[in-house]
mmCIF file of C-alpha atoms in Angstrom:
data_model
loop_
_atom_site.group_PDB
_atom_site.id
_atom_site.type_symbol
_atom_site.label_atom_id
_atom_site.label_comp_id
_atom_site.label_asym_id
_atom_site.label_seq_id
_atom_site.Cartn_x
_atom_site.Cartn_y
_atom_site.Cartn_z
ATOM 1 C CA ASP H 3 7.866 -60.390 116.477
ATOM 2 C CA SER H 4 10.796 -58.576 118.106
ATOM 3 C CA GLY H 5 13.386 -60.050 115.762
ATOM 4 C CA VAL H 6 15.220 -61.736 118.649
ATOM 5 C CA THR H 7 15.220 -65.525 118.403
ATOM 6 C CA GLN H 8 15.712 -67.829 121.356
ATOM 7 C CA THR H 9 16.060 -71.591 121.256
ATOM 8 C CA PRO H 10 14.853 -73.881 122.562
ATOM 9 C CA LYS H 11 11.436 -72.580 123.679
ATOM 10 C CA HIS H 12 11.116 -75.234 126.363
ATOM 11 C CA LEU H 13 13.695 -77.358 128.151
ATOM 12 C CA ILE H 14 13.207 -79.992 130.820
ATOM 13 C CA THR H 15 16.255 -81.417 132.517
ATOM 14 C CA ALA H 16 17.359 -83.048 135.754
ATOM 15 C CA THR H 17 19.183 -81.579 138.699
ATOM 16 C CA GLY H 18 22.948 -81.580 138.306
ATOM 17 C CA GLN H 19 22.795 -81.349 134.535
ATOM 18 C CA ARG H 20 24.142 -78.664 132.209
ATOM 19 C CA VAL H 21 22.191 -76.851 129.492
ATOM 20 C CA THR H 22 22.908 -74.226 126.859
ATOM 21 C CA LEU H 23 20.415 -71.580 125.815
ATOM 22 C CA ARG H 24 20.901 -69.802 122.529
ATOM 23 C CA CYS H 25 20.019 -66.298 121.381
ATOM 24 C CA SER H 26 20.183 -64.681 117.958
ATOM 25 C CA PRO H 27 19.905 -60.879 118.235
ATOM 26 C CA ARG H 28 18.132 -58.567 115.818
ATOM 27 C CA SER H 29 20.103 -57.827 112.701
ATOM 28 C CA GLY H 30 22.511 -54.964 113.410
ATOM 29 C CA ASP H 31 22.266 -55.132 117.201
ATOM 30 C CA LEU H 32 25.610 -55.359 118.975
ATOM 31 C CA SER H 33 24.413 -55.849 122.549
ATOM 32 C CA VAL H 34 22.903 -58.990 123.990
ATOM 33 C CA TYR H 35 21.416 -59.161 127.471
ATOM 34 C CA TRP H 36 20.338 -62.180 129.471
ATOM 35 C CA TYR H 37 17.578 -62.110 132.083
ATOM 36 C CA GLN H 38 15.993 -64.654 134.396
ATOM 37 C CA GLN H 39 12.313 -64.404 135.338
ATOM 38 C CA SER H 40 10.927 -66.522 138.157
ATOM 39 C CA LEU H 41 7.804 -66.260 140.265
ATOM 40 C CA ASP H 42 9.635 -65.487 143.492
ATOM 41 C CA GLN H 43 12.487 -63.295 142.189
ATOM 42 C CA GLY H 44 10.791 -61.508 139.323
ATOM 43 C CA LEU H 45 12.861 -60.394 136.346
ATOM 44 C CA GLN H 46 16.578 -60.205 137.061
ATOM 45 C CA PHE H 47 19.371 -58.919 134.854
ATOM 46 C CA LEU H 48 22.120 -61.505 134.528
ATOM 47 C CA ILE H 49 24.746 -60.279 132.084
ATOM 48 C CA GLN H 50 25.344 -58.121 129.011
ATOM 49 C CA TYR H 51 27.696 -58.588 126.079
ATOM 50 C CA TYR H 52 28.559 -55.870 123.598
ATOM 51 C CA ASN H 53 30.257 -56.776 120.334
ATOM 52 C CA GLY H 54 31.754 -59.933 121.799
ATOM 53 C CA GLU H 55 32.944 -58.499 125.096
ATOM 54 C CA GLU H 56 31.342 -58.695 128.514
ATOM 55 C CA ARG H 57 29.946 -55.209 129.259
ATOM 56 C CA ALA H 58 27.963 -55.501 132.488
ATOM 57 C CA LYS H 59 27.253 -58.137 135.074
ATOM 58 C CA GLY H 60 24.192 -58.418 137.260
ATOM 59 C CA ASN H 61 23.033 -61.182 139.558
ATOM 60 C CA ILE H 62 24.555 -64.048 137.642
ATOM 61 C CA LEU H 63 25.530 -67.145 139.612
ATOM 62 C CA GLU H 64 29.007 -68.612 139.276
ATOM 63 C CA ARG H 65 27.394 -71.793 137.891
ATOM 64 C CA PHE H 66 26.144 -69.726 134.955
ATOM 65 C CA SER H 67 28.270 -68.337 132.159
ATOM 66 C CA ALA H 68 27.655 -66.666 128.841
ATOM 67 C CA GLN H 69 29.488 -65.707 125.712
ATOM 68 C CA GLN H 70 28.881 -63.778 122.521
ATOM 69 C CA PHE H 71 30.336 -65.126 119.313
ATOM 70 C CA PRO H 72 31.803 -63.232 116.322
ATOM 71 C CA ASP H 73 28.489 -63.513 114.477
ATOM 72 C CA LEU H 74 26.943 -61.810 117.568
ATOM 73 C CA HIS H 75 24.753 -64.697 118.640
ATOM 74 C CA SER H 76 25.022 -65.544 122.305
ATOM 75 C CA GLU H 77 24.790 -68.589 124.510
ATOM 76 C CA LEU H 78 23.960 -68.856 128.190
ATOM 77 C CA ASN H 79 25.369 -71.946 129.870
ATOM 78 C CA LEU H 80 23.762 -73.175 133.069
ATOM 79 C CA SER H 81 25.537 -75.936 134.971
ATOM 80 C CA SER H 82 25.023 -78.026 138.107
ATOM 81 C CA LEU H 83 21.354 -77.202 137.773
ATOM 82 C CA GLU H 84 19.173 -76.941 140.865
ATOM 83 C CA LEU H 85 15.405 -76.970 141.216
ATOM 84 C CA GLY H 86 15.515 -73.237 141.938
ATOM 85 C CA ASP H 87 16.988 -72.550 138.509
ATOM 86 C CA SER H 88 13.615 -73.337 136.952
ATOM 87 C CA ALA H 89 12.566 -70.081 135.324
ATOM 88 C CA LEU H 90 11.981 -68.223 132.100
ATOM 89 C CA TYR H 91 15.255 -67.050 130.584
ATOM 90 C CA PHE H 92 15.020 -64.061 128.277
ATOM 91 C CA CYS H 93 17.519 -62.689 125.860
ATOM 92 C CA ALA H 94 17.277 -59.112 124.609
ATOM 93 C CA SER H 95 19.302 -57.163 122.097
ATOM 94 C CA SER H 96 19.963 -53.524 121.319
ATOM 95 C CA VAL H 97 22.059 -51.413 119.016
ATOM 96 C CA GLY H 98 23.747 -49.467 121.804
ATOM 97 C CA GLY H 99 25.760 -50.594 124.771
ATOM 98 C CA ARG H 100 24.100 -48.669 127.605
ATOM 99 C CA LEU H 101 21.915 -50.658 129.988
ATOM 100 C CA ASN H 102 19.025 -48.219 129.489
ATOM 101 C CA THR H 103 19.148 -48.437 125.697
ATOM 102 C CA GLU H 104 15.927 -49.656 124.135
ATOM 103 C CA ALA H 105 16.244 -53.413 124.042
ATOM 104 C CA PHE H 106 14.044 -55.922 122.269
ATOM 105 C CA PHE H 107 13.227 -59.150 124.057
ATOM 106 C CA GLY H 108 12.890 -62.622 122.655
ATOM 107 C CA GLN H 109 10.047 -64.914 123.663
ATOM 108 C CA GLY H 110 12.178 -66.700 126.231
ATOM 109 C CA THR H 111 13.254 -70.232 127.043
ATOM 110 C CA ARG H 112 11.253 -71.926 129.763
ATOM 111 C CA LEU H 113 13.612 -74.121 131.779
ATOM 112 C CA THR H 114 12.208 -76.742 134.103
ATOM 113 C CA VAL H 115 14.603 -78.579 136.379
ATOM 114 C CA VAL H 116 13.178 -81.788 137.862
ATOM 115 C CA THR D 23 15.046 -56.902 149.510
ATOM 116 C CA GLN D 24 13.639 -55.350 146.346
ATOM 117 C CA LEU D 25 15.497 -52.253 145.191
ATOM 118 C CA LEU D 26 12.366 -51.262 143.274
ATOM 119 C CA GLU D 27 8.886 -51.650 144.750
ATOM 120 C CA GLN D 28 5.728 -51.465 142.692
ATOM 121 C CA SER D 29 2.179 -50.877 143.810
ATOM 122 C CA PRO D 30 -0.418 -52.093 143.587
ATOM 123 C CA GLN D 31 0.630 -55.665 142.956
ATOM 124 C CA PHE D 32 -2.697 -56.468 141.263
ATOM 125 C CA LEU D 33 -5.330 -54.194 139.761
ATOM 126 C CA SER D 34 -8.616 -55.148 138.155
ATOM 127 C CA ILE D 35 -10.709 -52.351 136.664
ATOM 128 C CA GLN D 36 -13.517 -51.783 134.192
ATOM 129 C CA GLU D 37 -12.944 -50.487 130.682
ATOM 130 C CA GLY D 38 -12.971 -46.696 130.635
ATOM 131 C CA GLU D 39 -11.612 -46.184 134.137
ATOM 132 C CA ASN D 40 -8.403 -44.325 134.936
ATOM 133 C CA LEU D 41 -5.573 -45.819 136.978
ATOM 134 C CA THR D 42 -2.134 -45.039 138.339
ATOM 135 C CA VAL D 43 0.604 -47.501 139.218
ATOM 136 C CA TYR D 44 3.677 -46.609 141.189
ATOM 137 C CA CYS D 45 7.337 -47.551 141.219
ATOM 138 C CA ASN D 46 9.356 -46.563 144.295
ATOM 139 C CA SER D 47 12.865 -46.945 145.615
ATOM 140 C CA SER D 48 15.174 -45.572 148.283
ATOM 141 C CA SER D 49 17.946 -45.587 145.660
ATOM 142 C CA VAL D 50 18.660 -43.047 142.953
ATOM 143 C CA PHE D 51 18.410 -44.113 139.331
ATOM 144 C CA SER D 52 20.185 -42.569 136.371
ATOM 145 C CA SER D 53 17.198 -43.544 134.259
ATOM 146 C CA LEU D 54 14.024 -45.519 134.608
ATOM 147 C CA GLN D 55 12.019 -47.547 132.120
ATOM 148 C CA TRP D 56 8.501 -48.940 131.968
ATOM 149 C CA TYR D 57 7.700 -52.181 130.181
ATOM 150 C CA ARG D 58 4.524 -54.139 129.488
ATOM 151 C CA GLN D 59 4.664 -57.907 129.369
ATOM 152 C CA GLU D 60 1.898 -60.166 128.087
ATOM 153 C CA PRO D 61 1.654 -63.880 128.911
ATOM 154 C CA GLY D 62 4.155 -65.994 126.981
ATOM 155 C CA GLU D 63 5.977 -62.949 125.641
ATOM 156 C CA GLY D 64 9.025 -60.926 126.560
ATOM 157 C CA PRO D 65 8.658 -57.421 128.007
ATOM 158 C CA VAL D 66 8.138 -54.572 125.555
ATOM 159 C CA LEU D 67 9.614 -51.181 126.336
ATOM 160 C CA LEU D 68 7.051 -48.382 126.701
ATOM 161 C CA VAL D 69 9.201 -45.434 127.751
ATOM 162 C CA THR D 70 12.528 -44.336 129.209
ATOM 163 C CA VAL D 71 12.720 -41.320 131.536
ATOM 164 C CA VAL D 72 16.066 -39.815 132.414
ATOM 165 C CA THR D 73 15.532 -36.358 133.957
ATOM 166 C CA GLY D 74 14.120 -35.764 137.445
ATOM 167 C CA GLY D 75 10.599 -34.346 137.120
ATOM 168 C CA GLU D 76 10.278 -35.476 133.516
ATOM 169 C CA VAL D 77 6.794 -36.238 132.181
ATOM 170 C CA LYS D 78 6.290 -38.247 129.011
ATOM 171 C CA LYS D 79 3.026 -39.064 127.262
ATOM 172 C CA LEU D 80 2.341 -41.987 125.003
ATOM 173 C CA LYS D 81 -1.259 -41.744 123.782
ATOM 174 C CA ARG D 82 -3.356 -42.562 126.871
ATOM 175 C CA LEU D 83 -0.306 -43.343 129.040
ATOM 176 C CA THR D 84 1.471 -40.671 131.092
ATOM 177 C CA PHE D 85 4.789 -41.411 132.750
ATOM 178 C CA GLN D 86 6.426 -39.276 135.408
ATOM 179 C CA PHE D 87 9.912 -39.514 136.917
ATOM 180 C CA GLY D 88 10.244 -38.148 140.446
ATOM 181 C CA ASP D 89 12.294 -35.034 141.087
ATOM 182 C CA ALA D 90 14.816 -37.003 143.138
ATOM 183 C CA ARG D 91 14.937 -39.800 140.528
ATOM 184 C CA LYS D 92 13.871 -42.386 143.107
ATOM 185 C CA ASP D 93 10.312 -43.016 141.961
ATOM 186 C CA SER D 94 8.037 -43.016 138.967
ATOM 187 C CA SER D 95 4.382 -43.346 138.121
ATOM 188 C CA LEU D 96 2.376 -44.556 135.164
ATOM 189 C CA HIS D 97 -1.126 -43.160 134.652
ATOM 190 C CA ILE D 98 -3.508 -44.709 132.141
ATOM 191 C CA THR D 99 -6.543 -42.754 131.043
ATOM 192 C CA ALA D 100 -9.702 -44.537 129.870
ATOM 193 C CA ALA D 101 -8.206 -48.015 130.166
ATOM 194 C CA GLN D 102 -8.999 -50.562 127.471
ATOM 195 C CA PRO D 103 -8.878 -54.378 127.531
ATOM 196 C CA GLY D 104 -5.775 -54.173 125.328
ATOM 197 C CA ASP D 105 -3.955 -52.508 128.244
ATOM 198 C CA THR D 106 -4.145 -55.768 130.200
ATOM 199 C CA GLY D 107 -0.725 -57.102 131.134
ATOM 200 C CA LEU D 108 2.148 -57.004 133.602
ATOM 201 C CA TYR D 109 3.657 -53.539 133.953
ATOM 202 C CA LEU D 110 7.279 -53.535 135.022
ATOM 203 C CA CYS D 111 9.476 -50.638 135.970
ATOM 204 C CA ALA D 112 13.233 -51.009 135.650
ATOM 205 C CA GLY D 113 16.158 -48.754 136.233
ATOM 206 C CA GLU D 114 19.865 -48.288 135.995
ATOM 207 C CA LEU D 115 21.254 -47.688 139.468
ATOM 208 C CA VAL D 116 23.607 -44.781 140.116
ATOM 209 C CA ASN D 117 25.650 -46.260 142.929
ATOM 210 C CA TYR D 118 25.669 -49.979 142.217
ATOM 211 C CA GLY D 119 28.072 -50.097 139.337
ATOM 212 C CA GLN D 120 26.614 -51.340 136.099
ATOM 213 C CA ASN D 121 23.428 -52.903 137.266
ATOM 214 C CA PHE D 122 19.926 -52.839 135.988
ATOM 215 C CA VAL D 123 17.059 -53.857 138.255
ATOM 216 C CA PHE D 124 13.378 -54.596 137.703
ATOM 217 C CA GLY D 125 10.464 -54.107 140.028
ATOM 218 C CA PRO D 126 8.135 -57.042 140.757
ATOM 219 C CA GLY D 127 5.452 -55.640 138.485
ATOM 220 C CA THR D 128 1.805 -54.606 138.621
ATOM 221 C CA ARG D 129 -0.565 -57.057 137.018
ATOM 222 C CA LEU D 130 -3.378 -55.101 135.383
ATOM 223 C CA SER D 131 -6.625 -56.596 134.176
ATOM 224 C CA VAL D 132 -9.057 -54.378 132.269
ATOM 225 C CA LEU D 133 -12.485 -55.933 131.979
ATOM 226 C CA PRO D 134 -14.771 -55.110 129.026
#
């Protein structure tokens, strides 16, 4: 158990819909990272928040947005969903703010868009 | 186009054998990490290398970062079934702003 909690574990929704994925970081960790893992694209870094502020941005689509709240939990919002958005979405957390800091991953949310 | 390439894509070996997997790029990385991911789980960090030419050992695993910081290798000695998993390399790019990229992974299967 990494200490990072993601909910829900599975999500099935229709194209065009909007979903919110939630992440609770390890106690004491200030950084939260979001990743997408799909069969064709592999694991891709989406975005990082550090202590409530956006710190780094990767290959995140404009239809996707994230935020980190004062209690440090984070949410990833995915809108206007397409079939190609079906993937595993991972959240990770770390104490530090550098991208190469040791981060601990949650078990992921499997999103299926039908 | 993948910024990080990994080879081989798949590897199936017998318990006790040695193996090396490779992570290559035409880009320079400020640091590079290796992860192992098991089915249904998130990746787990194995090591971070930051200096060109650096070699790090973790029990039966040896990691090397290339002198030019564009490639890395992972060598496993006397592989065990518990080593089975997806091995991912990932790195922080020097010239792409704040971006962190993963390779496609090497899927290793160690048979008893």
